[in-house]
mmCIF file with all atom_site columns, C-alpha atoms and ligand atoms in Angstrom:
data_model
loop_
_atom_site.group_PDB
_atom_site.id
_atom_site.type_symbol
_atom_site.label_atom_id
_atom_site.label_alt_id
_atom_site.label_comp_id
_atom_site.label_asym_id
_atom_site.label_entity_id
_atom_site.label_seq_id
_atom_site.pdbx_PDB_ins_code
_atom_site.Cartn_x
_atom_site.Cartn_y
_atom_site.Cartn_z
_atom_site.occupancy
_atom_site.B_iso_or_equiv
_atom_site.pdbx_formal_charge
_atom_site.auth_seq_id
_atom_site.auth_comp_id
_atom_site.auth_asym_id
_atom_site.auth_atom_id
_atom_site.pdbx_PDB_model_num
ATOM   1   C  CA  . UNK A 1 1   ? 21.155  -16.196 -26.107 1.00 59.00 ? 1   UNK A CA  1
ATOM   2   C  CA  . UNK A 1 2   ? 19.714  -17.157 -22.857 1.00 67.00 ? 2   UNK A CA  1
ATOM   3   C  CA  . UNK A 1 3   ? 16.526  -13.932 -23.735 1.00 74.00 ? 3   UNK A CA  1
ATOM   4   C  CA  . UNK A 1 4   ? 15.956  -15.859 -27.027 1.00 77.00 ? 4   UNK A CA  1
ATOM   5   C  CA  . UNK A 1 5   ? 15.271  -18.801 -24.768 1.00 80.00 ? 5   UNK A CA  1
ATOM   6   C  CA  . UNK A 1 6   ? 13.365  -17.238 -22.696 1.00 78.00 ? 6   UNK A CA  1
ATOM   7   C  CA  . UNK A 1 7   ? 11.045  -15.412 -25.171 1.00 81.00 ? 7   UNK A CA  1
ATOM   8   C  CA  . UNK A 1 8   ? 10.409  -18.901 -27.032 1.00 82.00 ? 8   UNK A CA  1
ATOM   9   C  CA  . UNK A 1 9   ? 9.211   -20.375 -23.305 1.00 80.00 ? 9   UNK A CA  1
ATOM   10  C  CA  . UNK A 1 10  ? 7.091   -17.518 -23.103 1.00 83.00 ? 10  UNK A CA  1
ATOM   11  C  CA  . UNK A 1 11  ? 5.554   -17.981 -26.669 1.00 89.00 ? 11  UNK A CA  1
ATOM   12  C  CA  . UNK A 1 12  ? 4.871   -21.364 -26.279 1.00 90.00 ? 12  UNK A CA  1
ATOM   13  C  CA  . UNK A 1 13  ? 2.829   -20.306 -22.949 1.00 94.00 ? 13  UNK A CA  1
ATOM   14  C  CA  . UNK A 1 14  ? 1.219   -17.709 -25.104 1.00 94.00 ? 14  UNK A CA  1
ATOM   15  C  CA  . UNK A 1 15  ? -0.164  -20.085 -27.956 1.00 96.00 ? 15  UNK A CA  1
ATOM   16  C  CA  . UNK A 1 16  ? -1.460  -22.193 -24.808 1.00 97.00 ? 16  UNK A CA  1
ATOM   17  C  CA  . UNK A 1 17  ? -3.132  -19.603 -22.405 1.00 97.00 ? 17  UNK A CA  1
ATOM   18  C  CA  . UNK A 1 18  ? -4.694  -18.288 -26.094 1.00 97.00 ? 18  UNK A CA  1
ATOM   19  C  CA  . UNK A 1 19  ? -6.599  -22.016 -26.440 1.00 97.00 ? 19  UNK A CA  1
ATOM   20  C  CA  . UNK A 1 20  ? -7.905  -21.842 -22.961 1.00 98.00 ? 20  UNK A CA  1
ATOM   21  C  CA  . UNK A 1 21  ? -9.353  -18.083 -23.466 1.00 98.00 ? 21  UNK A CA  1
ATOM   22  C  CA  . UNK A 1 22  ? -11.235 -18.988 -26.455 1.00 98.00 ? 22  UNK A CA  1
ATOM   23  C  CA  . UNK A 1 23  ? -12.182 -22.690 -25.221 1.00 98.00 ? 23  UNK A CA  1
ATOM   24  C  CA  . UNK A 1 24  ? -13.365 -20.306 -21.629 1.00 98.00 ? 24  UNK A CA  1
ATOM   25  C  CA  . UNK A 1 25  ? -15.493 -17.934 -24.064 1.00 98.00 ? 25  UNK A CA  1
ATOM   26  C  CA  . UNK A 1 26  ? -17.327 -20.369 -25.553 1.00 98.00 ? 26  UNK A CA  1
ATOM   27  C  CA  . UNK A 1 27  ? -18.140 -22.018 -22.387 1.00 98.00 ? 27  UNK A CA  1
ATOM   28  C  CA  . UNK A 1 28  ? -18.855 -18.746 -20.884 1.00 98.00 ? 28  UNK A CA  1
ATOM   29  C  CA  . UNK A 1 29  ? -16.206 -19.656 -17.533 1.00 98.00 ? 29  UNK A CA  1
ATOM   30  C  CA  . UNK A 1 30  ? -14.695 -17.075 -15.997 1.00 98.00 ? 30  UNK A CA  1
ATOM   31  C  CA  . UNK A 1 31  ? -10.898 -17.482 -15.163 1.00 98.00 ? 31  UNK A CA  1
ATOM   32  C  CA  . UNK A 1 32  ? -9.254  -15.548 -12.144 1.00 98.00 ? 32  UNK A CA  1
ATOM   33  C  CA  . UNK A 1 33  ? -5.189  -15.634 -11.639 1.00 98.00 ? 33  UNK A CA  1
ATOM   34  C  CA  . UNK A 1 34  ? -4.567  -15.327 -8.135  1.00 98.00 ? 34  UNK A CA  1
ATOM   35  C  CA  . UNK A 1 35  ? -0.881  -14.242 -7.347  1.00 98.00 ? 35  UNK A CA  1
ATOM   36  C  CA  . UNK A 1 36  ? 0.670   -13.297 -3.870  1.00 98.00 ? 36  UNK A CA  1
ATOM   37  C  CA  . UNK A 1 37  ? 3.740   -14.176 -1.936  1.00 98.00 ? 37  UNK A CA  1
ATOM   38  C  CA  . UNK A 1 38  ? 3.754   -17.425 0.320   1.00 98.00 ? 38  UNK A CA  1
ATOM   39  C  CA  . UNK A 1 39  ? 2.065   -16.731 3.498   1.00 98.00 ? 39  UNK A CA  1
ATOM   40  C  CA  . UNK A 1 40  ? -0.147  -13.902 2.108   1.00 98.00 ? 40  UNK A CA  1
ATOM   41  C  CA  . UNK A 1 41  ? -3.102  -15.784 2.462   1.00 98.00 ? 41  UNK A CA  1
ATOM   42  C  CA  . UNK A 1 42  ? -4.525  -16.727 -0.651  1.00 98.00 ? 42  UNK A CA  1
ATOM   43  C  CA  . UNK A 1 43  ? -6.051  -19.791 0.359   1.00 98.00 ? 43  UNK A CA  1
ATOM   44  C  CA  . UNK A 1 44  ? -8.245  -18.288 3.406   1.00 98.00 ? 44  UNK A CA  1
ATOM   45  C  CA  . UNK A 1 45  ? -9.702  -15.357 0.746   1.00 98.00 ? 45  UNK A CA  1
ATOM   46  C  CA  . UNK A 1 46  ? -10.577 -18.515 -0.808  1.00 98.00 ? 46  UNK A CA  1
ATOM   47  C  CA  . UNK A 1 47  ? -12.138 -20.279 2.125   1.00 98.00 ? 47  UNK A CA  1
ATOM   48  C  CA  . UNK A 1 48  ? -13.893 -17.140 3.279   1.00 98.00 ? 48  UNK A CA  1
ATOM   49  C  CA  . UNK A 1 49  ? -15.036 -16.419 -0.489  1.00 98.00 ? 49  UNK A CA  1
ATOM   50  C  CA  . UNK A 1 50  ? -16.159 -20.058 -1.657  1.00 98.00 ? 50  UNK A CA  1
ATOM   51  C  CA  . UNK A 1 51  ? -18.812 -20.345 1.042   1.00 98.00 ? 51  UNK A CA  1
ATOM   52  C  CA  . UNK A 1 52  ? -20.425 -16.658 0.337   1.00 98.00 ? 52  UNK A CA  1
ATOM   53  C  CA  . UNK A 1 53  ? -19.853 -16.766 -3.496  1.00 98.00 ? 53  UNK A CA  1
ATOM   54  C  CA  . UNK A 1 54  ? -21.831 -20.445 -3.726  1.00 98.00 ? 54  UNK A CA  1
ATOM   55  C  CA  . UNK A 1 55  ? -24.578 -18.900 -1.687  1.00 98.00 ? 55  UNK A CA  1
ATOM   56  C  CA  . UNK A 1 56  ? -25.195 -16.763 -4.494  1.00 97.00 ? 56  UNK A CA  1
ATOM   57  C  CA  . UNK A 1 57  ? -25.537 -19.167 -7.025  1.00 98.00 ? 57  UNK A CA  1
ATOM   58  C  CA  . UNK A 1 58  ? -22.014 -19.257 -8.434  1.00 98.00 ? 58  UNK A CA  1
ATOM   59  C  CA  . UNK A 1 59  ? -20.681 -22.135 -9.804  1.00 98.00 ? 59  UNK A CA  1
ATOM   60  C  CA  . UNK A 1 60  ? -16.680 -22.348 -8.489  1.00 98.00 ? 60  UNK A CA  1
ATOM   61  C  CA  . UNK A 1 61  ? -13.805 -25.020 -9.676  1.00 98.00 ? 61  UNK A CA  1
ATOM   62  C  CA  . UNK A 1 62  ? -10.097 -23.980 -8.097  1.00 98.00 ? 62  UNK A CA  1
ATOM   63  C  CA  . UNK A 1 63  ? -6.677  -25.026 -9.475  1.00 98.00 ? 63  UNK A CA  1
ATOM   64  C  CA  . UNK A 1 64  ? -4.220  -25.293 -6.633  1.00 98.00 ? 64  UNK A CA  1
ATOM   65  C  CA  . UNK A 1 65  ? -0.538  -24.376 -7.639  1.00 98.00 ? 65  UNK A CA  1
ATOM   66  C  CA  . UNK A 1 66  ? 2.665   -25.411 -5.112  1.00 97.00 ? 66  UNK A CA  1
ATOM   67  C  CA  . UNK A 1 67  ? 5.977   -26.688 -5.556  1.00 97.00 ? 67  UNK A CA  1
ATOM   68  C  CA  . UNK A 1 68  ? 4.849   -29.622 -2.793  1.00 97.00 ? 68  UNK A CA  1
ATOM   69  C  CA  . UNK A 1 69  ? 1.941   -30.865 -1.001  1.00 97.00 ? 69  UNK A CA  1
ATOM   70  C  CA  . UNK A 1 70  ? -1.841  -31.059 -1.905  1.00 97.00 ? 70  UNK A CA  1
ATOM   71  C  CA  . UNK A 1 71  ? -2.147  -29.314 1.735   1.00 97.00 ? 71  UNK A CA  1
ATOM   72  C  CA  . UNK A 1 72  ? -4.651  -26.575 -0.295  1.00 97.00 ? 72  UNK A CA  1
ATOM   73  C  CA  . UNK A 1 73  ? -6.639  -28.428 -2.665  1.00 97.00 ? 73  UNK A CA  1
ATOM   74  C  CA  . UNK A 1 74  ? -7.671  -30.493 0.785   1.00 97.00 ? 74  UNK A CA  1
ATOM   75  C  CA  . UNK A 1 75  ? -8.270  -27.154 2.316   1.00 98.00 ? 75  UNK A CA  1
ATOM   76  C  CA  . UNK A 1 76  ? -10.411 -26.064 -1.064  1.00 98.00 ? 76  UNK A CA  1
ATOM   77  C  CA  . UNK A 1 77  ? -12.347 -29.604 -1.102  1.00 98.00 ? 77  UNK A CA  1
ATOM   78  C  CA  . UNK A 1 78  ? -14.002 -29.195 2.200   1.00 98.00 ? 78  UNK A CA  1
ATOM   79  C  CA  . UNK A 1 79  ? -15.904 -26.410 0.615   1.00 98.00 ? 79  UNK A CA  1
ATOM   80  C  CA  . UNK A 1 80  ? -17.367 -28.426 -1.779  1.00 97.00 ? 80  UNK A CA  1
ATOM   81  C  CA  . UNK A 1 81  ? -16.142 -27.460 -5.015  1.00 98.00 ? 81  UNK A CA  1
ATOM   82  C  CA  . UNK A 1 82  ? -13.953 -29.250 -7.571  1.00 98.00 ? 82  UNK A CA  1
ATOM   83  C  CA  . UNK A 1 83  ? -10.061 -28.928 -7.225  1.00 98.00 ? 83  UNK A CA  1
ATOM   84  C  CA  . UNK A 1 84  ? -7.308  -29.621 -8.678  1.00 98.00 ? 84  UNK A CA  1
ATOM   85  C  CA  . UNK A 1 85  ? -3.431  -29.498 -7.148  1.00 98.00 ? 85  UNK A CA  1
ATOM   86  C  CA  . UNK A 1 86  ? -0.835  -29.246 -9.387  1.00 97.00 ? 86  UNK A CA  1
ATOM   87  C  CA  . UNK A 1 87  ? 2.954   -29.750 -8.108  1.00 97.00 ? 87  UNK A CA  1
ATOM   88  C  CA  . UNK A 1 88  ? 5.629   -28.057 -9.997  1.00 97.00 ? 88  UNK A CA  1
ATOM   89  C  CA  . UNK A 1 89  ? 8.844   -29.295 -8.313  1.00 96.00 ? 89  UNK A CA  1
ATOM   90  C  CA  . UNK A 1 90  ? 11.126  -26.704 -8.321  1.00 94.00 ? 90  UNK A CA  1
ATOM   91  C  CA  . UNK A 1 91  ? 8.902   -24.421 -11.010 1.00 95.00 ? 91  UNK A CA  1
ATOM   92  C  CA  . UNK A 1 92  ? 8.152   -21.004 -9.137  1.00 96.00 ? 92  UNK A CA  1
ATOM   93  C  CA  . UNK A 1 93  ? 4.841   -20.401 -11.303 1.00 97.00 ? 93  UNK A CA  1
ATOM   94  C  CA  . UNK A 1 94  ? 2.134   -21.890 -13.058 1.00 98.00 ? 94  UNK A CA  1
ATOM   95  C  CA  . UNK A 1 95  ? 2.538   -22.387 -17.518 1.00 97.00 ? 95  UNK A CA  1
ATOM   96  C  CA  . UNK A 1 96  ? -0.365  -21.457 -19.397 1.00 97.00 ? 96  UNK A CA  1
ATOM   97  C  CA  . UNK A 1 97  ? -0.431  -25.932 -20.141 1.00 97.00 ? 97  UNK A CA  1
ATOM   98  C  CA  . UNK A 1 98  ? -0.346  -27.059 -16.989 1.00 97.00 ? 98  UNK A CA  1
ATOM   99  C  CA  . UNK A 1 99  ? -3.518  -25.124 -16.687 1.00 98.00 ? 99  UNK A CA  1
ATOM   100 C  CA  . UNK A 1 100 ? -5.259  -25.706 -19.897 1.00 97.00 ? 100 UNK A CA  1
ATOM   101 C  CA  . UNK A 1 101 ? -4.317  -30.054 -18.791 1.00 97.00 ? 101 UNK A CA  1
ATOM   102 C  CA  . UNK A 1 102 ? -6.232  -29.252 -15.627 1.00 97.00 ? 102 UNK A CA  1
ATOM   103 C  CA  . UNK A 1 103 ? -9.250  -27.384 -17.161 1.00 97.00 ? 103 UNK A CA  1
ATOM   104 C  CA  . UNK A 1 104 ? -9.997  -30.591 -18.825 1.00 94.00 ? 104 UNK A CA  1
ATOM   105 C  CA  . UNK A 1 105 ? -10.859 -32.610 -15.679 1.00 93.00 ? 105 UNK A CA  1
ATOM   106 C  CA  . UNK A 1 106 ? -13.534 -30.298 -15.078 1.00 97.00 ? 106 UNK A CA  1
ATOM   107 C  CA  . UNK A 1 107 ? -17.582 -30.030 -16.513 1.00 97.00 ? 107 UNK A CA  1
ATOM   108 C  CA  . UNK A 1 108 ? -16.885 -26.398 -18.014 1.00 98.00 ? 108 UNK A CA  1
ATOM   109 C  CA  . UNK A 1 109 ? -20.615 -26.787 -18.589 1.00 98.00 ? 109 UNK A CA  1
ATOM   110 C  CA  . UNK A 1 110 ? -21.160 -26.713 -15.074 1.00 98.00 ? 110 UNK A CA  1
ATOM   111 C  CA  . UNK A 1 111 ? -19.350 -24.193 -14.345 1.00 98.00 ? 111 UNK A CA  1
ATOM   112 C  CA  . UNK A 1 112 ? -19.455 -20.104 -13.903 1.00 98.00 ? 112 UNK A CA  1
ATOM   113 C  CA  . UNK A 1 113 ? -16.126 -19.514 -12.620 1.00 98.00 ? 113 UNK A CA  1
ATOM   114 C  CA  . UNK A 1 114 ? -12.307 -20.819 -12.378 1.00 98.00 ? 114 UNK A CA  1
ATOM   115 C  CA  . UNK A 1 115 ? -10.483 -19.115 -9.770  1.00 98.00 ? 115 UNK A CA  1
ATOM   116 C  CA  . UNK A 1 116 ? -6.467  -20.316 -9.861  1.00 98.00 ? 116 UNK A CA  1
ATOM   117 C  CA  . UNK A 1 117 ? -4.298  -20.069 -6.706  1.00 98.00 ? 117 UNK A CA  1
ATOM   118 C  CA  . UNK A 1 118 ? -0.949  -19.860 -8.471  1.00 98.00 ? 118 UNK A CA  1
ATOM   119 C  CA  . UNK A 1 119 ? 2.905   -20.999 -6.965  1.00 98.00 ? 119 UNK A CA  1
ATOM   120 C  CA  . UNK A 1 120 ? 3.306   -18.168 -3.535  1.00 97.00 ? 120 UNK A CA  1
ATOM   121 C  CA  . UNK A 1 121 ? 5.609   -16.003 -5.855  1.00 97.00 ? 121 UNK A CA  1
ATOM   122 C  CA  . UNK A 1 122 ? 4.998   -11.832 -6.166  1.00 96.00 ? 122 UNK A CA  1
ATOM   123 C  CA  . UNK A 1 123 ? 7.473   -12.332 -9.825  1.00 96.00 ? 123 UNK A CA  1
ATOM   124 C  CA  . UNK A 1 124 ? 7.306   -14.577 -12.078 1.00 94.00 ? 124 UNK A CA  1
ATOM   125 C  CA  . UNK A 1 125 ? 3.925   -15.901 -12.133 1.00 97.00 ? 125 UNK A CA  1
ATOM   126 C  CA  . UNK A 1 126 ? 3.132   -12.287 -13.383 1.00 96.00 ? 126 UNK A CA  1
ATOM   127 C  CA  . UNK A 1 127 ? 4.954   -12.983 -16.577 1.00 95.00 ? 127 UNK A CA  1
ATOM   128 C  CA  . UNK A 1 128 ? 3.166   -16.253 -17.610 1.00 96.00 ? 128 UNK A CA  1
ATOM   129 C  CA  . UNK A 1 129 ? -0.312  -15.576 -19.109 1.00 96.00 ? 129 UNK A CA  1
ATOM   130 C  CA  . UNK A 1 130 ? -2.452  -18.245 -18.209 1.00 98.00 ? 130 UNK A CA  1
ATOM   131 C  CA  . UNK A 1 131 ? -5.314  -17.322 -20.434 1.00 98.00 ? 131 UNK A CA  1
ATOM   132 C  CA  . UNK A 1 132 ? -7.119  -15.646 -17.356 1.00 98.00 ? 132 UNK A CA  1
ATOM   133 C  CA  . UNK A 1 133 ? -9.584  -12.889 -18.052 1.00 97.00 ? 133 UNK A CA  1
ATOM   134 C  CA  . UNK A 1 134 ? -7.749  -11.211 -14.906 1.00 97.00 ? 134 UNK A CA  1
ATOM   135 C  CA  . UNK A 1 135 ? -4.787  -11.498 -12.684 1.00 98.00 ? 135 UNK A CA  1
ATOM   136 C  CA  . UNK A 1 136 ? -5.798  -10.583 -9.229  1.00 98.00 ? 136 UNK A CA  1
ATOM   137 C  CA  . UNK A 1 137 ? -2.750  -9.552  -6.919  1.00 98.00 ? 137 UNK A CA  1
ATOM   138 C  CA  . UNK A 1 138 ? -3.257  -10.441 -2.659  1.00 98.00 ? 138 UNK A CA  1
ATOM   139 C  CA  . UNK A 1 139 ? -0.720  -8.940  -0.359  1.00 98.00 ? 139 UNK A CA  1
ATOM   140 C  CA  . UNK A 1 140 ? -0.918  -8.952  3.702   1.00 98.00 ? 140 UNK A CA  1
ATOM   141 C  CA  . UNK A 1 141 ? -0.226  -6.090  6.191   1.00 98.00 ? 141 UNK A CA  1
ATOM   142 C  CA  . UNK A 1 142 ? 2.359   -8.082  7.120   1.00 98.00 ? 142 UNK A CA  1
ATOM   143 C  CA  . UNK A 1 143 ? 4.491   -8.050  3.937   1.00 98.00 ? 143 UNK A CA  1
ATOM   144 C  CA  . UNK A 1 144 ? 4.864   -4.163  4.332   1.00 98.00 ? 144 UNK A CA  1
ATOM   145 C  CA  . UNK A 1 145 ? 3.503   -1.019  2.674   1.00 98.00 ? 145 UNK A CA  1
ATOM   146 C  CA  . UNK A 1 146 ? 6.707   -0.560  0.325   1.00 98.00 ? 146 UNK A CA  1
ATOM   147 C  CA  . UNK A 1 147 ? 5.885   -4.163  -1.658  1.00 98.00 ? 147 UNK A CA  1
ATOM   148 C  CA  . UNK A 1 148 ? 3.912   -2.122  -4.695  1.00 98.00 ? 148 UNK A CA  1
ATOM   149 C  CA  . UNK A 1 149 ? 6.941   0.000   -5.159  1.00 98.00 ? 149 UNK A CA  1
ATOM   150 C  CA  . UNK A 1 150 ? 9.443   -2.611  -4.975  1.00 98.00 ? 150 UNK A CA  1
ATOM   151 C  CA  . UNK A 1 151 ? 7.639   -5.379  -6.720  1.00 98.00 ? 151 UNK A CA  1
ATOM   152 C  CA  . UNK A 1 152 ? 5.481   -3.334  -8.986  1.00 98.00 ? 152 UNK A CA  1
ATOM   153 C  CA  . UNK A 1 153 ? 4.954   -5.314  -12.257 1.00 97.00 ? 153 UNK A CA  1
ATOM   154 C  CA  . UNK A 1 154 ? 1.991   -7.731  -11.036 1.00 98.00 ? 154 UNK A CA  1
ATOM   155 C  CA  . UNK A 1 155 ? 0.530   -3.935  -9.326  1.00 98.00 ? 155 UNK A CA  1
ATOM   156 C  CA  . UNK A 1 156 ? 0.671   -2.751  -12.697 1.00 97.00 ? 156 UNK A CA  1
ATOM   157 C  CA  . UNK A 1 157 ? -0.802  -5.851  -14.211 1.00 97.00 ? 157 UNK A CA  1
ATOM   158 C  CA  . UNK A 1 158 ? -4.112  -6.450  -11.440 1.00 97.00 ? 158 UNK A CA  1
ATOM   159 C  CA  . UNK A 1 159 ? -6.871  -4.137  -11.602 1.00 93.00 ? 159 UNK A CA  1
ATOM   160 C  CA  . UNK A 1 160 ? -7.998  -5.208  -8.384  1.00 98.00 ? 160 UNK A CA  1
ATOM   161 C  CA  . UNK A 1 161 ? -5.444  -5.537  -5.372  1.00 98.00 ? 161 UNK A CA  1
ATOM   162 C  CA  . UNK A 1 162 ? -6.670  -7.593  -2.427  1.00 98.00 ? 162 UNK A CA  1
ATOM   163 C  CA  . UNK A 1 163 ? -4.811  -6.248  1.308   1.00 98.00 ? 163 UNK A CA  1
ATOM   164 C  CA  . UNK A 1 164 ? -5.545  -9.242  3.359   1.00 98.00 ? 164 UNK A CA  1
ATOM   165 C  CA  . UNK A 1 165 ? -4.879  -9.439  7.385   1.00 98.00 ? 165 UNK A CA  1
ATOM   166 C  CA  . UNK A 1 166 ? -6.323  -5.773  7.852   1.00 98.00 ? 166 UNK A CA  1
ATOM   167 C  CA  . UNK A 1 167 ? -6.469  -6.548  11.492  1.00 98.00 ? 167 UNK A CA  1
ATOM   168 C  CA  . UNK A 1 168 ? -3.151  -6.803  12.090  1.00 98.00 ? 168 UNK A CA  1
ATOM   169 C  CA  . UNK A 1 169 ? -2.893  -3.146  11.148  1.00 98.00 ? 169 UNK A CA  1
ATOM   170 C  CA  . UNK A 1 170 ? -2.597  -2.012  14.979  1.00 98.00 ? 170 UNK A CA  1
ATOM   171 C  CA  . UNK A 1 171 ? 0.388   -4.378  15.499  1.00 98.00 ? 171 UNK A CA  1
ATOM   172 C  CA  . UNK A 1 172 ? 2.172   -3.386  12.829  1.00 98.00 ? 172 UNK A CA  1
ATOM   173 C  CA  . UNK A 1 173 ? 4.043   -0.188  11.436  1.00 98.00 ? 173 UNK A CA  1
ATOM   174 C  CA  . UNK A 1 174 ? 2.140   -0.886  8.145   1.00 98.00 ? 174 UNK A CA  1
ATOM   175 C  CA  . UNK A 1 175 ? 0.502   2.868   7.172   1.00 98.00 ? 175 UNK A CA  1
ATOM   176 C  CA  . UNK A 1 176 ? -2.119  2.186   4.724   1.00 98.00 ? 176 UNK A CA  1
ATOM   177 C  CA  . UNK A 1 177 ? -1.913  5.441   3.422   1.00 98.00 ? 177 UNK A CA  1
ATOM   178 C  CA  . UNK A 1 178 ? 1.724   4.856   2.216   1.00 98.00 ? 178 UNK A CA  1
ATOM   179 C  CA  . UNK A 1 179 ? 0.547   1.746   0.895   1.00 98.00 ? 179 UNK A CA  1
ATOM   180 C  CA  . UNK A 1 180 ? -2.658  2.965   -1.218  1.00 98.00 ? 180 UNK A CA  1
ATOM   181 C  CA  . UNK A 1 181 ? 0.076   5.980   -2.419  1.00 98.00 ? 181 UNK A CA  1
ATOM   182 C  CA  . UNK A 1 182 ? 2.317   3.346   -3.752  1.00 98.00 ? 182 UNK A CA  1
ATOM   183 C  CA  . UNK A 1 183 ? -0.598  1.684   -5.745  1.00 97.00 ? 183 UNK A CA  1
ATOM   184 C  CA  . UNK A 1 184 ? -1.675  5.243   -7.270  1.00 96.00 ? 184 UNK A CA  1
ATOM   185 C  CA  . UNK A 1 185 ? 1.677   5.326   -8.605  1.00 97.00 ? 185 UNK A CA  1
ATOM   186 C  CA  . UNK A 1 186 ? 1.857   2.409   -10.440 1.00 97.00 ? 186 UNK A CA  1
ATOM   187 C  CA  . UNK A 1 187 ? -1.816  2.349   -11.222 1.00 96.00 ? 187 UNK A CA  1
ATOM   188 C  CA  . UNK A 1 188 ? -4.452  5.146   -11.386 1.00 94.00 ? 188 UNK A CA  1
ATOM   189 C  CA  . UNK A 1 189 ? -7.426  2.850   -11.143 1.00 95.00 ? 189 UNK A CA  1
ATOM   190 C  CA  . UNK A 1 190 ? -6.507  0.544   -9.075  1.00 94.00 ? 190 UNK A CA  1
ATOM   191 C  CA  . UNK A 1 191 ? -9.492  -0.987  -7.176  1.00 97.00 ? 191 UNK A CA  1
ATOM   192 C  CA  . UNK A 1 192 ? -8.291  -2.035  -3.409  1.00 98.00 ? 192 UNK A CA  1
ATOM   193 C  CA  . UNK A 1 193 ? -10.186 -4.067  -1.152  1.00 98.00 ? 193 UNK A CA  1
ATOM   194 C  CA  . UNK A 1 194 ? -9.472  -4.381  2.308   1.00 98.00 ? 194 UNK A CA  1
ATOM   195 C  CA  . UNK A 1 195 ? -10.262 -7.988  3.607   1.00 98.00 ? 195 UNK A CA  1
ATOM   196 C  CA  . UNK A 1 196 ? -9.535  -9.604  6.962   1.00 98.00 ? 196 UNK A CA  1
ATOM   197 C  CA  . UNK A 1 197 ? -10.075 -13.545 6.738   1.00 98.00 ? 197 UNK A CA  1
ATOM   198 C  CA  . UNK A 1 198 ? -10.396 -13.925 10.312  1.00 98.00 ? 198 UNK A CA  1
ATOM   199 C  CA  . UNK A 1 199 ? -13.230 -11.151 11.138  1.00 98.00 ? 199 UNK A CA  1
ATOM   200 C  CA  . UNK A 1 200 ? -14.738 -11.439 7.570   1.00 98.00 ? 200 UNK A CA  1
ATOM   201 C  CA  . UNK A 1 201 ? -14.489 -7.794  7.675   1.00 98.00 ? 201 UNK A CA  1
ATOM   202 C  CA  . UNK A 1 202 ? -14.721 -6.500  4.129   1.00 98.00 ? 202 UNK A CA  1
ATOM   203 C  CA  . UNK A 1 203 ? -15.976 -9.686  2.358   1.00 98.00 ? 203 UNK A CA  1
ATOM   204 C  CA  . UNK A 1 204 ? -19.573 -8.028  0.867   1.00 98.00 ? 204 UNK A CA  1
ATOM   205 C  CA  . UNK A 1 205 ? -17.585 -6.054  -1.944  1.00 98.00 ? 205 UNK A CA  1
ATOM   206 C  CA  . UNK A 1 206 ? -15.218 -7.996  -2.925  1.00 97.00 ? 206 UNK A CA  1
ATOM   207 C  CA  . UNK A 1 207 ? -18.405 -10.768 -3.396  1.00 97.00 ? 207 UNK A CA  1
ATOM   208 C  CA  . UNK A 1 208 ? -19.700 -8.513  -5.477  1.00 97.00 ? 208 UNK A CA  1
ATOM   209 C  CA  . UNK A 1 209 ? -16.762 -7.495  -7.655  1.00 96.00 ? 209 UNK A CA  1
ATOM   210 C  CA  . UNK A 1 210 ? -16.016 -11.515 -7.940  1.00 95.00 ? 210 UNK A CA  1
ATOM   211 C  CA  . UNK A 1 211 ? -20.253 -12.215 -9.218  1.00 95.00 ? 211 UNK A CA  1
ATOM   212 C  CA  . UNK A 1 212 ? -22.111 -8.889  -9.755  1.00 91.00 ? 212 UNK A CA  1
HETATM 213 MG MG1 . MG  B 2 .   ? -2.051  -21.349 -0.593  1.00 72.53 ? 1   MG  B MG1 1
HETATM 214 ZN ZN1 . ZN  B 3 .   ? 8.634   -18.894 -11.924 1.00 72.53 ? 2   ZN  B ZN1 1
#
């Protein structure tokens, strides 16, 4: 009983992550789905990208997802760029209407790009489809090389795999080889990049991969 329930939730989503592709298409807005666990540092590969993606003519709005706080969207609207923070209480991911309520607030016109930060969660927020054209997973040195394996359904799911706080590599028993072996094994072509927020080390390719 409680499955049927479940799969009804996640057909409503559907019907509403479905309205905000097409309304997306015809505006010709991008729409990334950032997921990563708390602490993995979504929001500074947002602060280091914002600045660097703007300076090549991309035009940026951010949706800020948390249980609590608008401590992000703050963060986000020193750069510049219009954000939105939605609170979800106790909810441990974004719904495909939350997002398409939010898209509304914003001149699609005047926009290239929507990048989401979803809820810190490596699980759920996998299984809602929020109409995105691609769900882009961020992990830190920090969280360990083993997290692919053991969490592998948003590695299967994200073409391109962000490994943020490279420079902590020397501190830590993290062995990116293990790491990029786990990836391979859930996904052939994955496309890694290696980013540290507080060098800027890495940042030129994954600007290009975000605005060509
Ligand atoms: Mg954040
Ligand atoms: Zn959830």
């Amino acid at each position: 009983m409680e499955i049927k329930v479940m799969q009804n939730v996640l057909k409503a989503n559907d019907v509403f992550a479905e309205n905000t592709t097409e309304l997306l298409k015809t505006k010709g807005v991008r729409l990334f789905n950032l997921i990563g666990s708390p602490g993995a540092g979504k929001t500074s590969v947002l602060e280091l990208m914002i600045p660097l993606l703007k300076d090549k003519g991309a035009r940026i709005a951010v949706i800020e997802g948390d249980c609590a706080t608008a401590r992000d969207a703050q963060r986000i609207a020193t750069l510049d760029v219009p954000v939105v923070q939605i609170n979800t209480g106790n909810g441990c991911h974004l719904d495909a209407s939350q997002v398409g309520k939010v898209l509304g607030e914003f001149s699609l016109d005047a926009l290239d790009m929507v990048i989401i930060e979803n809820v810190g969660n490596l699980v759920c927020p996998t299984g809602f489809d929020l109409g995105a054209d691609e769900k882009i997973a961020i992990i830190s040195v920090t969280e360990g090389d083993d997290k692919p394996l053991k969490y592998p359904r948003i590695f299967h799911e994200a073409k391109a795999v962000i490994l943020t706080k490279i420079d902590l590599i020397p501190y830590t028993n993290f062995s990116l080889q293990r790491f990029t072996d786990a990836l391979r094994s859930i996904r052939q072509d994955q496309e890694l990049f290696l980013l540290s927020c507080t060098t800027g080390e890495g940042s030129d390719p994954l600007v290009e991969r975000f605005w060509p």
